Structures are given as C-alpha cells and as structure tokens.
Short mmCIF file of C-alpha atoms in Angstrom, two decimals:
data_model
loop_
_atom_site.label_atom_id
_atom_site.label_comp_id
_atom_site.label_asym_id
_atom_site.label_seq_id
_atom_site.Cartn_x
_atom_site.Cartn_y
_atom_site.Cartn_z
CA MET B 165 5.09 -30.97 2.61
CA ALA B 166 8.61 -29.87 1.70
CA ALA B 167 10.91 -29.52 4.68
CA PRO B 168 11.78 -27.21 6.22
CA ASN B 169 8.53 -25.24 5.95
CA ALA B 170 9.57 -21.69 5.01
CA GLU B 171 6.69 -20.03 6.86
CA TRP B 172 7.41 -21.90 10.09
CA VAL B 173 11.10 -21.04 9.86
CA LEU B 174 10.22 -17.37 9.34
CA MET B 175 8.00 -17.40 12.41
CA TYR B 176 10.67 -19.16 14.47
CA ARG B 177 13.26 -16.62 13.37
CA GLY B 178 10.86 -13.95 14.56
CA GLY B 179 10.89 -15.33 18.10
CA LEU B 180 7.89 -17.66 18.17
CA THR B 181 8.29 -20.98 19.97
CA ARG B 182 7.58 -24.37 18.47
CA SER B 183 4.36 -24.71 20.48
CA ARG B 184 3.18 -21.24 19.47
CA ILE B 185 3.82 -21.96 15.79
CA ALA B 186 1.98 -25.25 16.10
CA ALA B 187 -0.99 -23.52 17.74
CA LEU B 188 -1.16 -20.77 15.12
CA THR B 189 -0.86 -23.11 12.15
CA ARG B 190 -2.80 -26.02 13.69
CA ALA B 191 0.05 -28.39 12.96
CA PRO B 192 1.33 -31.15 15.29
CA PRO B 193 4.14 -29.80 17.53
CA SER B 194 6.28 -32.81 16.62
CA THR B 195 5.99 -31.96 12.93
CA VAL B 196 6.89 -28.33 13.55
CA GLY B 197 9.84 -29.46 15.67
CA TYR B 198 11.10 -31.72 12.89
CA HIS B 199 11.02 -28.88 10.36
CA LEU B 200 12.74 -26.47 12.73
CA ALA B 201 15.46 -29.00 13.51
CA MET B 202 16.20 -29.32 9.80
CA ALA B 203 16.26 -25.53 9.45
CA ARG B 204 18.69 -25.12 12.36
CA ALA B 205 20.98 -27.74 10.86
CA ALA B 206 21.02 -25.89 7.55
CA ASP B 207 21.38 -22.44 9.13
CA PRO B 208 23.61 -22.31 12.25
CA GLY B 209 22.59 -18.72 12.89
CA LEU B 210 18.88 -19.49 13.09
CA GLN B 211 18.88 -20.38 16.79
CA THR B 212 20.68 -17.16 17.72
CA ALA B 213 18.27 -15.12 15.62
CA HIS B 214 15.35 -16.84 17.34
CA GLU B 215 16.71 -16.15 20.81
CA ASN B 216 17.48 -12.52 20.03
CA ALA B 217 13.99 -11.97 18.64
CA ALA B 218 12.39 -13.73 21.61
CA SER B 219 14.39 -11.63 24.08
CA THR B 220 13.05 -8.41 22.57
CA ARG B 221 9.55 -9.90 22.45
CA ALA B 222 9.21 -9.11 18.78
CA ARG B 223 5.78 -10.35 17.78
CA VAL B 224 5.16 -12.18 14.53
CA SER B 225 1.81 -13.73 13.70
CA VAL B 226 0.49 -15.83 10.88
CA GLN B 227 -1.66 -12.87 9.87
CA GLY B 228 1.38 -10.60 9.92
CA VAL B 229 3.35 -12.92 7.68
CA ALA B 230 0.39 -13.07 5.31
CA ARG B 231 0.25 -9.25 5.26
CA MET B 232 3.94 -9.08 4.49
CA ARG B 233 3.59 -11.49 1.59
CA GLN B 234 0.61 -9.54 0.28
CA LEU B 235 2.63 -6.32 0.47
CA VAL B 236 5.63 -7.79 -1.32
CA ALA B 237 3.40 -9.19 -4.06
CA MET B 238 1.64 -5.85 -4.54
CA VAL B 239 4.83 -3.78 -4.76
CA GLN B 240 6.50 -6.23 -7.13
CA GLU B 241 3.42 -6.38 -9.34
CA THR B 242 2.40 -2.70 -9.41
CA GLY B 243 5.65 -0.88 -8.61
CA ARG B 244 4.00 1.15 -5.86
CA TYR B 245 3.30 0.93 -2.15
CA PRO B 246 -0.24 0.84 -0.72
CA SER B 247 -2.02 4.11 -0.02
CA ARG B 248 -3.91 4.92 3.18
CA THR B 249 -6.40 6.95 1.13
CA SER B 250 -7.15 4.20 -1.37
CA PRO B 251 -10.86 3.50 -1.97
CA ALA B 252 -10.05 -0.20 -1.43
CA THR B 253 -10.34 -1.30 2.21
CA ASP B 254 -7.72 -4.04 1.82
CA GLU B 255 -5.16 -1.59 0.46
CA ARG B 256 -5.78 0.90 3.27
CA SER B 257 -5.30 -1.88 5.83
CA LEU B 258 -2.09 -2.95 4.13
CA ALA B 259 -0.82 0.65 4.16
CA ALA B 260 -1.54 0.90 7.89
CA TRP B 261 0.32 -2.36 8.51
CA LEU B 262 3.33 -1.09 6.56
CA GLU B 263 3.32 2.17 8.50
CA ARG B 264 3.49 0.23 11.78
CA ARG B 265 6.42 -1.82 10.51
CA ARG B 266 8.24 1.36 9.47
CA HIS B 267 7.67 2.72 12.96
CA ASP B 268 9.01 -0.52 14.46
CA ALA B 269 12.09 -0.32 12.24
CA THR B 270 12.76 3.27 13.31
CA ALA B 271 12.36 2.31 16.97
CA GLY B 272 14.63 -0.72 16.57
CA THR B 273 11.88 -3.17 17.53
CA LEU B 274 11.09 -4.65 14.12
CA ALA B 275 10.84 -8.44 14.27
CA PRO B 276 13.70 -10.10 12.35
CA ALA B 277 11.16 -12.13 10.39
CA TYR B 278 9.63 -8.94 9.04
CA ARG B 279 13.02 -7.33 8.52
CA ASP B 280 14.25 -10.26 6.44
CA GLY B 281 10.99 -10.66 4.54
CA LEU B 282 10.73 -6.97 3.64
CA ALA B 283 14.38 -6.79 2.61
CA VAL B 284 13.38 -7.88 -0.91
CA LEU B 285 11.68 -4.50 -1.41
CA PRO B 286 13.97 -1.62 -2.38
CA ASP B 287 14.17 1.00 0.36
CA TRP B 288 10.84 -0.12 1.86
CA GLN B 289 11.33 2.07 4.91
CA ARG B 290 11.29 5.16 2.70
CA PRO B 291 9.89 4.57 -0.77
CA PRO B 292 12.04 5.91 -3.64
CA ARG B 293 10.73 8.97 -5.43
CA PRO B 294 9.07 7.16 -8.37
CA VAL B 295 7.12 5.02 -5.91
CA ALA B 296 6.24 8.01 -3.74
CA ASP B 297 5.07 9.89 -6.84
CA GLU B 298 2.87 6.96 -7.79
CA VAL B 299 1.35 6.88 -4.30
CA ARG B 300 0.57 10.60 -4.53
CA TRP B 301 -1.03 10.10 -7.95
CA GLN B 302 -3.24 7.32 -6.63
CA ASP B 303 -4.19 9.46 -3.63
CA ARG B 304 -5.24 12.38 -5.84
CA PHE B 305 -7.09 10.09 -8.20
CA ALA B 306 -9.05 8.51 -5.34
CA ALA B 307 -9.81 11.95 -3.89
CA LEU B 308 -11.18 13.18 -7.22
CA VAL B 309 -13.35 10.07 -7.58
CA ARG B 310 -14.84 10.77 -4.14
CA TYR B 311 -15.25 14.46 -4.96
CA ARG B 312 -17.24 13.71 -8.12
CA ALA B 313 -19.25 10.96 -6.44
CA ALA B 314 -20.38 13.56 -3.88
CA GLY B 315 -22.14 15.43 -6.70
CA HIS B 316 -19.61 18.19 -7.41
CA ASP B 317 -18.83 19.49 -10.88
CA TRP B 318 -15.27 19.27 -12.20
CA PRO B 319 -12.94 21.14 -9.81
CA ARG B 320 -11.41 24.48 -10.81
CA HIS B 321 -7.97 25.77 -9.91
CA LYS B 322 -7.90 29.28 -11.42
CA THR B 323 -11.04 30.79 -9.90
CA VAL B 324 -10.69 28.98 -6.57
CA PRO B 325 -7.55 30.20 -4.74
CA SER B 326 -7.19 27.39 -2.21
CA GLY B 327 -8.77 24.34 -0.63
CA GLU B 328 -9.71 20.90 -1.88
CA GLU B 329 -11.27 22.09 -5.14
CA HIS B 330 -8.17 24.12 -6.02
CA ASP B 331 -5.81 21.22 -5.29
CA LEU B 332 -7.89 18.72 -7.24
CA GLY B 333 -8.42 21.17 -10.08
CA LEU B 334 -4.69 21.76 -10.36
CA TRP B 335 -4.01 18.02 -10.40
CA LEU B 336 -6.71 17.41 -13.00
CA HIS B 337 -5.33 20.22 -15.19
CA SER B 338 -1.92 18.56 -15.02
CA GLN B 339 -3.38 15.22 -16.14
CA ARG B 340 -5.11 16.89 -19.09
CA GLN B 341 -1.85 18.54 -20.14
CA LYS B 342 0.02 15.25 -19.93
CA ALA B 343 -2.68 13.50 -21.95
CA HIS B 344 -2.54 16.24 -24.60
CA ARG B 345 1.24 15.85 -24.88
CA GLY B 346 0.99 12.07 -24.93
CA ASP B 347 2.91 11.81 -21.65
CA LEU B 348 0.14 10.29 -19.53
CA HIS B 349 0.68 6.60 -18.82
CA PRO B 350 -1.94 4.51 -20.69
CA ALA B 351 -2.96 2.68 -17.50
CA LYS B 352 -3.63 5.99 -15.77
CA ALA B 353 -5.57 7.34 -18.73
CA GLN B 354 -7.63 4.15 -18.74
CA ALA B 355 -8.35 4.48 -15.01
CA LEU B 356 -9.46 8.08 -15.49
CA ASP B 357 -11.66 7.16 -18.45
CA LYS B 358 -13.28 4.32 -16.52
CA LEU B 359 -14.02 6.01 -13.19
CA LEU B 360 -14.14 9.66 -14.28
CA PRO B 361 -15.74 9.76 -17.75
CA GLY B 362 -15.60 13.23 -19.25
CA TRP B 363 -12.47 14.24 -17.36
CA ARG B 364 -10.73 15.37 -20.54
CA ALA B 365 -13.42 17.92 -21.43
CA GLY B 366 -14.32 19.12 -17.95
CA ARG B 367 -17.10 21.62 -17.31
CA GLN B 368 -19.57 22.29 -20.10
CA ARG B 369 -21.09 25.73 -20.59
CA GLY B 370 -24.76 25.91 -19.81
CA ARG B 371 -24.83 22.42 -18.31
CA LYS B 372 -26.89 22.06 -15.17
CA PRO B 373 -24.75 21.20 -12.12
CA ARG B 374 -24.87 17.58 -10.99
CA ASN B 375 -26.13 18.50 -7.54
CA GLY B 376 -29.19 20.15 -9.04
CA SER B 377 -28.68 23.47 -7.25
CA GLY B 378 -28.26 26.86 -8.78
CA ASN B 379 -24.59 26.90 -7.82
CA SER B 380 -21.76 25.74 -10.05
CA ASP B 381 -20.66 23.08 -7.54
#
C-alpha cells in the first residue's frame, strides 16, 4: 500500500481520529498512525486542519467519502449533477447527499474533507446554467417516462391549459422541434427513442388509448 493512504488522510483532515479511521477501515491502528505521520510531515497544515474539523465535530465517514468520489466521477463523466427525480435509486440517493452537503456549506459546517474533495467540481454549491439545464432535461425526461408507463397517451400542451400534461406536452413539443432542426443532442435523441418509442410522431388519429378507456388519456 502506497503511503500515505489518501483516503485515510482525507478522513483525518475531516476530524476523525486515528482509532476511528482504523475502526472504519478495519486497518491496524499502528498502520494508520504510520500513514498519518507521513502525511503530517509532508503537509504541516494537516494537523491544524484536523483539529479545526474535530472542534466543530464535522462528521466524515467512509460511506460519505465513497459518495463524494461517486459524485465527482459522475459529474466529470456526464457533465451534470445527479437529479432527485431520476428513475435510478442510486442517483436519487446521490442527489440527496449532495443537497445535504450544500446545506452544510451554507451553514458553515461542511467538513473540510468534503470541502477539499468537492473543490474539483466547478461551482458545485450552485451548478452553472448548462449543468442546471441538463438536470432539468433529465427531470422532464424521467417524468415523461413515468407518465407514459402509467398508461397515458402522449401529453398535449395546446388543449390542456395547465397541469402535468401541459408541462410535459410543452417539453415534448420542444424536443420535437429541436429534433426537426437537428439541434437535439444525439444522446438525448437516442434516450428518447429507446425509452419513449414513437415520441416523434405523437398521438395517432383513431388509435385506441393505451389505458383502454373511452377517454383520450
């Protein structure tokens, strides 16, 4: 194992003691102590950071560090932050974790380990507009998938003045326009084709509604 262990140093910086780190990682306390001693020698400010974090009782866990790494990997790979309305349970959990860290940062109680680890993400406390737009797109997409899975026909926006159907119909109309102009990102078009086949054409005249009733949706 390369010394010092980066994960142990991160946990120590966040206020955890040597014994706590050893217990969480199931490593011998003496081994953890050796790694931390090397880290303190290389970084004179580490001990102060540890004491400051411990004094504010900032909590950092192995699971929290894993969540942070998962978040960083996702944002760097996809260019977007997790959505709380995603159909994927893991992504919703990650979004909830990020929301708590944003709250901690606003309250001034964010653990230094999280602060330093999340610093690699641009403006993570308030996603930049392109990222926020992507999150909104994913939210609408997931909502439409659920709407169709519930047995509804394609949503309308002109004949329905408000409500979920209107909002989804307006969003779907926008995607069709972008696709027609060639402005829709290929990955988004592929996602729509895969999970919402027929989205380009929409409602068909004379077709029996999916829910089998006499109503149009």
